[in-house]
Amino acid sequence: MSSKQWKVHFKSAPSEVYRALSTPLGRSRFWAESAKETDGVIHFVLPGDRTDDSPIEKTVKDRVYAVRYFGRLLTFFITLDEESNGTDLTLAYEADDSQDAAAIEVDAATWVSLLLRLKASVDFGVDLRNHDTTRTLHYADGA
């Protein structure tokens, strides 16, 4: 199993970060055009006609949210930063061993972009995506 982690700090409380990850409305504000959930599976609809049915692997309210997204396990660990009353979030990414190190590094830009869009949405109410179907892949704002 290949893995990597990224961290980001939010001024918002853990409950707000968790809500953005765990609800269809929250996910649609930074991640996907649509991300409805049925029976523990999220149906992601992304620009460029990309879709994925992603099983939710684990949830612990305001602490952990894990989903298997396009075959990769994404686990979001949410921790209260007691000093600021904000949130420290760690995204742990796991892919099968068939994915080489170079591919993981290419994916890194995708996950960093996702985390920054999440932060912009939760902390500032801003959607950084371009919403242009002709500019999706290879655009940092083309989620």
mmCIF file of N, CA, C and O in Angstrom, residues 56-105:
data_model
loop_
_atom_site.group_PDB
_atom_site.id
_atom_site.type_symbol
_atom_site.label_atom_id
_atom_site.label_comp_id
_atom_site.label_asym_id
_atom_site.label_seq_id
_atom_site.Cartn_x
_atom_site.Cartn_y
_atom_site.Cartn_z
ATOM 1 N N ILE A 56 -18.474 5.037 1.693
ATOM 2 C CA ILE A 56 -17.971 5.655 2.922
ATOM 3 C C ILE A 56 -17.414 4.529 3.783
ATOM 4 O O ILE A 56 -18.110 3.577 4.102
ATOM 5 N N GLU A 57 -16.149 4.632 4.136
ATOM 6 C CA GLU A 57 -15.455 3.568 4.859
ATOM 7 C C GLU A 57 -15.552 3.727 6.378
ATOM 8 O O GLU A 57 -15.594 2.735 7.096
ATOM 9 N N LYS A 58 -15.548 4.985 6.845
ATOM 10 C CA LYS A 58 -15.572 5.195 8.306
ATOM 11 C C LYS A 58 -16.031 6.621 8.600
ATOM 12 O O LYS A 58 -15.638 7.570 7.920
ATOM 13 N N THR A 59 -16.850 6.746 9.637
ATOM 14 C CA THR A 59 -17.243 8.068 10.123
ATOM 15 C C THR A 59 -17.217 8.071 11.645
ATOM 16 O O THR A 59 -17.693 7.127 12.279
ATOM 17 N N VAL A 60 -16.632 9.089 12.196
ATOM 18 C CA VAL A 60 -16.702 9.371 13.625
ATOM 19 C C VAL A 60 -16.984 10.868 13.693
ATOM 20 O O VAL A 60 -16.132 11.684 13.316
ATOM 21 N N LYS A 61 -18.183 11.210 14.115
ATOM 22 C CA LYS A 61 -18.639 12.599 14.064
ATOM 23 C C LYS A 61 -17.593 13.578 14.600
ATOM 24 O O LYS A 61 -17.074 13.405 15.700
ATOM 25 N N ASP A 62 -17.302 14.565 13.766
ATOM 26 C CA ASP A 62 -16.366 15.658 14.078
ATOM 27 C C ASP A 62 -14.926 15.198 14.276
ATOM 28 O O ASP A 62 -14.089 15.977 14.727
ATOM 29 N N ARG A 63 -14.605 13.924 13.908
ATOM 30 C CA ARG A 63 -13.238 13.420 14.135
ATOM 31 C C ARG A 63 -12.621 12.723 12.930
ATOM 32 O O ARG A 63 -11.455 12.932 12.631
ATOM 33 N N VAL A 64 -13.396 11.853 12.267
ATOM 34 C CA VAL A 64 -12.851 11.051 11.159
ATOM 35 C C VAL A 64 -13.905 10.912 10.068
ATOM 36 O O VAL A 64 -15.077 10.663 10.360
ATOM 37 N N TYR A 65 -13.462 11.066 8.829
ATOM 38 C CA TYR A 65 -14.334 10.804 7.684
ATOM 39 C C TYR A 65 -13.476 10.146 6.613
ATOM 40 O O TYR A 65 -12.491 10.718 6.161
ATOM 41 N N ALA A 66 -13.847 8.922 6.220
ATOM 42 C CA ALA A 66 -13.057 8.171 5.240
ATOM 43 C C ALA A 66 -13.950 7.689 4.110
ATOM 44 O O ALA A 66 -15.054 7.201 4.341
ATOM 45 N N VAL A 67 -13.450 7.825 2.897
ATOM 46 C CA VAL A 67 -14.192 7.436 1.711
ATOM 47 C C VAL A 67 -13.216 6.809 0.705
ATOM 48 O O VAL A 67 -12.061 7.212 0.620
ATOM 49 N N ARG A 68 -13.686 5.802 -0.020
ATOM 50 C CA ARG A 68 -12.889 5.184 -1.085
ATOM 51 C C ARG A 68 -13.292 5.872 -2.388
ATOM 52 O O ARG A 68 -14.365 5.645 -2.921
ATOM 53 N N TYR A 69 -12.414 6.736 -2.886
ATOM 54 C CA TYR A 69 -12.685 7.650 -3.994
ATOM 55 C C TYR A 69 -11.814 7.261 -5.187
ATOM 56 O O TYR A 69 -10.592 7.313 -5.099
ATOM 57 N N PHE A 70 -12.449 6.824 -6.283
ATOM 58 C CA PHE A 70 -11.718 6.346 -7.462
ATOM 59 C C PHE A 70 -10.663 5.312 -7.074
ATOM 60 O O PHE A 70 -9.532 5.322 -7.559
ATOM 61 N N GLY A 71 -11.019 4.425 -6.157
ATOM 62 C CA GLY A 71 -10.130 3.342 -5.757
ATOM 63 C C GLY A 71 -9.092 3.693 -4.716
ATOM 64 O O GLY A 71 -8.348 2.830 -4.256
ATOM 65 N N ARG A 72 -9.024 4.944 -4.318
ATOM 66 C CA ARG A 72 -8.046 5.386 -3.324
ATOM 67 C C ARG A 72 -8.775 5.653 -2.008
ATOM 68 O O ARG A 72 -9.843 6.248 -2.010
ATOM 69 N N LEU A 73 -8.180 5.237 -0.909
ATOM 70 C CA LEU A 73 -8.782 5.505 0.391
ATOM 71 C C LEU A 73 -8.323 6.878 0.872
ATOM 72 O O LEU A 73 -7.126 7.127 1.028
ATOM 73 N N LEU A 74 -9.285 7.767 1.076
ATOM 74 C CA LEU A 74 -9.028 9.101 1.616
ATOM 75 C C LEU A 74 -9.596 9.141 3.018
ATOM 76 O O LEU A 74 -10.806 8.955 3.203
ATOM 77 N N THR A 75 -8.737 9.384 4.002
ATOM 78 C CA THR A 75 -9.194 9.481 5.386
ATOM 79 C C THR A 75 -8.855 10.867 5.895
ATOM 80 O O THR A 75 -7.690 11.274 5.887
ATOM 81 N N PHE A 76 -9.878 11.570 6.337
ATOM 82 C CA PHE A 76 -9.721 12.915 6.888
ATOM 83 C C PHE A 76 -9.774 12.797 8.409
ATOM 84 O O PHE A 76 -10.788 12.387 8.959
ATOM 85 N N PHE A 77 -8.676 13.151 9.067
ATOM 86 C CA PHE A 77 -8.610 13.160 10.530
ATOM 87 C C PHE A 77 -8.761 14.605 10.979
ATOM 88 O O PHE A 77 -7.994 15.479 10.571
ATOM 89 N N ILE A 78 -9.736 14.854 11.834
ATOM 90 C CA ILE A 78 -10.109 16.197 12.264
ATOM 91 C C ILE A 78 -9.804 16.337 13.750
ATOM 92 O O ILE A 78 -10.296 15.544 14.557
ATOM 93 N N THR A 79 -9.010 17.347 14.085
ATOM 94 C CA THR A 79 -8.581 17.533 15.472
ATOM 95 C C THR A 79 -8.804 18.982 15.895
ATOM 96 O O THR A 79 -8.424 19.911 15.166
ATOM 97 N N LEU A 80 -9.378 19.174 17.057
ATOM 98 C CA LEU A 80 -9.528 20.514 17.620
ATOM 99 C C LEU A 80 -8.156 21.058 17.992
ATOM 100 O O LEU A 80 -7.372 20.388 18.666
ATOM 101 N N ASP A 81 -7.870 22.269 17.537
ATOM 102 C CA ASP A 81 -6.679 22.981 17.993
ATOM 103 C C ASP A 81 -7.131 23.840 19.178
ATOM 104 O O ASP A 81 -7.777 24.870 18.997
ATOM 105 N N GLU A 82 -6.831 23.384 20.390
ATOM 106 C CA GLU A 82 -7.347 24.042 21.594
ATOM 107 C C GLU A 82 -6.829 25.467 21.752
ATOM 108 O O GLU A 82 -7.504 26.314 22.337
ATOM 109 N N GLU A 83 -5.661 25.742 21.220
ATOM 110 C CA GLU A 83 -5.096 27.089 21.347
ATOM 111 C C GLU A 83 -5.905 28.123 20.558
ATOM 112 O O GLU A 83 -6.168 29.220 21.031
ATOM 113 N N SER A 84 -6.327 27.749 19.349
ATOM 114 C CA SER A 84 -7.050 28.694 18.495
ATOM 115 C C SER A 84 -8.545 28.398 18.403
ATOM 116 O O SER A 84 -9.286 29.181 17.811
ATOM 117 N N ASN A 85 -8.987 27.267 18.956
ATOM 118 C CA ASN A 85 -10.357 26.769 18.792
ATOM 119 C C ASN A 85 -10.689 26.495 17.329
ATOM 120 O O ASN A 85 -11.855 26.430 16.961
ATOM 121 N N GLY A 86 -9.655 26.361 16.519
ATOM 122 C CA GLY A 86 -9.821 25.999 15.117
ATOM 123 C C GLY A 86 -9.643 24.497 14.956
ATOM 124 O O GLY A 86 -9.800 23.723 15.907
ATOM 125 N N THR A 87 -9.296 24.099 13.753
ATOM 126 C CA THR A 87 -9.190 22.686 13.410
ATOM 127 C C THR A 87 -7.897 22.402 12.676
ATOM 128 O O THR A 87 -7.521 23.141 11.763
ATOM 129 N N ASP A 88 -7.242 21.327 13.066
ATOM 130 C CA ASP A 88 -6.143 20.776 12.282
ATOM 131 C C ASP A 88 -6.694 19.555 11.574
ATOM 132 O O ASP A 88 -7.260 18.655 12.213
ATOM 133 N N LEU A 89 -6.559 19.533 10.260
ATOM 134 C CA LEU A 89 -7.049 18.412 9.469
ATOM 135 C C LEU A 89 -5.868 17.725 8.799
ATOM 136 O O LEU A 89 -4.993 18.376 8.236
ATOM 137 N N THR A 90 -5.842 16.405 8.874
ATOM 138 C CA THR A 90 -4.850 15.603 8.168
ATOM 139 C C THR A 90 -5.580 14.726 7.177
ATOM 140 O O THR A 90 -6.519 14.013 7.538
ATOM 141 N N LEU A 91 -5.169 14.806 5.917
ATOM 142 C CA LEU A 91 -5.692 13.917 4.890
ATOM 143 C C LEU A 91 -4.671 12.815 4.675
ATOM 144 O O LEU A 91 -3.517 13.076 4.304
ATOM 145 N N ALA A 92 -5.072 11.583 4.939
ATOM 146 C CA ALA A 92 -4.232 10.412 4.680
ATOM 147 C C ALA A 92 -4.748 9.756 3.403
ATOM 148 O O ALA A 92 -5.933 9.453 3.289
ATOM 149 N N TYR A 93 -3.847 9.569 2.467
ATOM 150 C CA TYR A 93 -4.160 9.022 1.148
ATOM 151 C C TYR A 93 -3.506 7.659 1.028
ATOM 152 O O TYR A 93 -2.327 7.514 1.324
ATOM 153 N N GLU A 94 -4.276 6.663 0.630
ATOM 154 C CA GLU A 94 -3.723 5.324 0.428
ATOM 155 C C GLU A 94 -4.180 4.794 -0.924
ATOM 156 O O GLU A 94 -5.354 4.885 -1.270
ATOM 157 N N ALA A 95 -3.224 4.261 -1.670
ATOM 158 C CA ALA A 95 -3.517 3.652 -2.963
ATOM 159 C C ALA A 95 -2.836 2.293 -3.005
ATOM 160 O O ALA A 95 -1.888 2.042 -2.261
ATOM 161 N N ASP A 96 -3.317 1.430 -3.884
ATOM 162 C CA ASP A 96 -2.697 0.111 -3.960
ATOM 163 C C ASP A 96 -1.263 0.218 -4.462
ATOM 164 O O ASP A 96 -0.861 1.237 -5.016
ATOM 165 N N ASP A 97 -0.503 -0.848 -4.285
ATOM 166 C CA ASP A 97 0.921 -0.834 -4.620
ATOM 167 C C ASP A 97 1.204 -0.724 -6.107
ATOM 168 O O ASP A 97 2.341 -0.485 -6.496
ATOM 169 N N SER A 98 0.194 -0.870 -6.939
ATOM 170 C CA SER A 98 0.434 -0.754 -8.377
ATOM 171 C C SER A 98 0.706 0.694 -8.779
ATOM 172 O O SER A 98 1.182 0.964 -9.868
ATOM 173 N N GLN A 99 0.397 1.624 -7.893
ATOM 174 C CA GLN A 99 0.631 3.031 -8.191
ATOM 175 C C GLN A 99 2.048 3.393 -7.773
ATOM 176 O O GLN A 99 2.423 3.274 -6.619
ATOM 177 N N ASP A 100 2.851 3.845 -8.722
ATOM 178 C CA ASP A 100 4.247 4.144 -8.417
ATOM 179 C C ASP A 100 4.384 5.531 -7.781
ATOM 180 O O ASP A 100 3.447 6.321 -7.750
ATOM 181 N N ALA A 101 5.585 5.818 -7.300
ATOM 182 C CA ALA A 101 5.834 7.072 -6.573
ATOM 183 C C ALA A 101 5.555 8.291 -7.437
ATOM 184 O O ALA A 101 5.028 9.303 -6.954
ATOM 185 N N ALA A 102 5.888 8.225 -8.718
ATOM 186 C CA ALA A 102 5.651 9.369 -9.612
ATOM 187 C C ALA A 102 4.157 9.661 -9.734
ATOM 188 O O ALA A 102 3.741 10.823 -9.724
ATOM 189 N N ALA A 103 3.343 8.615 -9.826
ATOM 190 C CA ALA A 103 1.896 8.803 -9.924
ATOM 191 C C ALA A 103 1.335 9.419 -8.647
ATOM 192 O O ALA A 103 0.442 10.261 -8.697
ATOM 193 N N ILE A 104 1.862 9.016 -7.510
ATOM 194 C CA ILE A 104 1.418 9.588 -6.240
ATOM 195 C C ILE A 104 1.757 11.072 -6.184
ATOM 196 O O ILE A 104 0.952 11.888 -5.730
ATOM 197 N N GLU A 105 2.929 11.444 -6.674
ATOM 198 C CA GLU A 105 3.307 12.859 -6.683
ATOM 199 C C GLU A 105 2.410 13.667 -7.607
ATOM 200 O O GLU A 105 2.059 14.800 -7.297
#
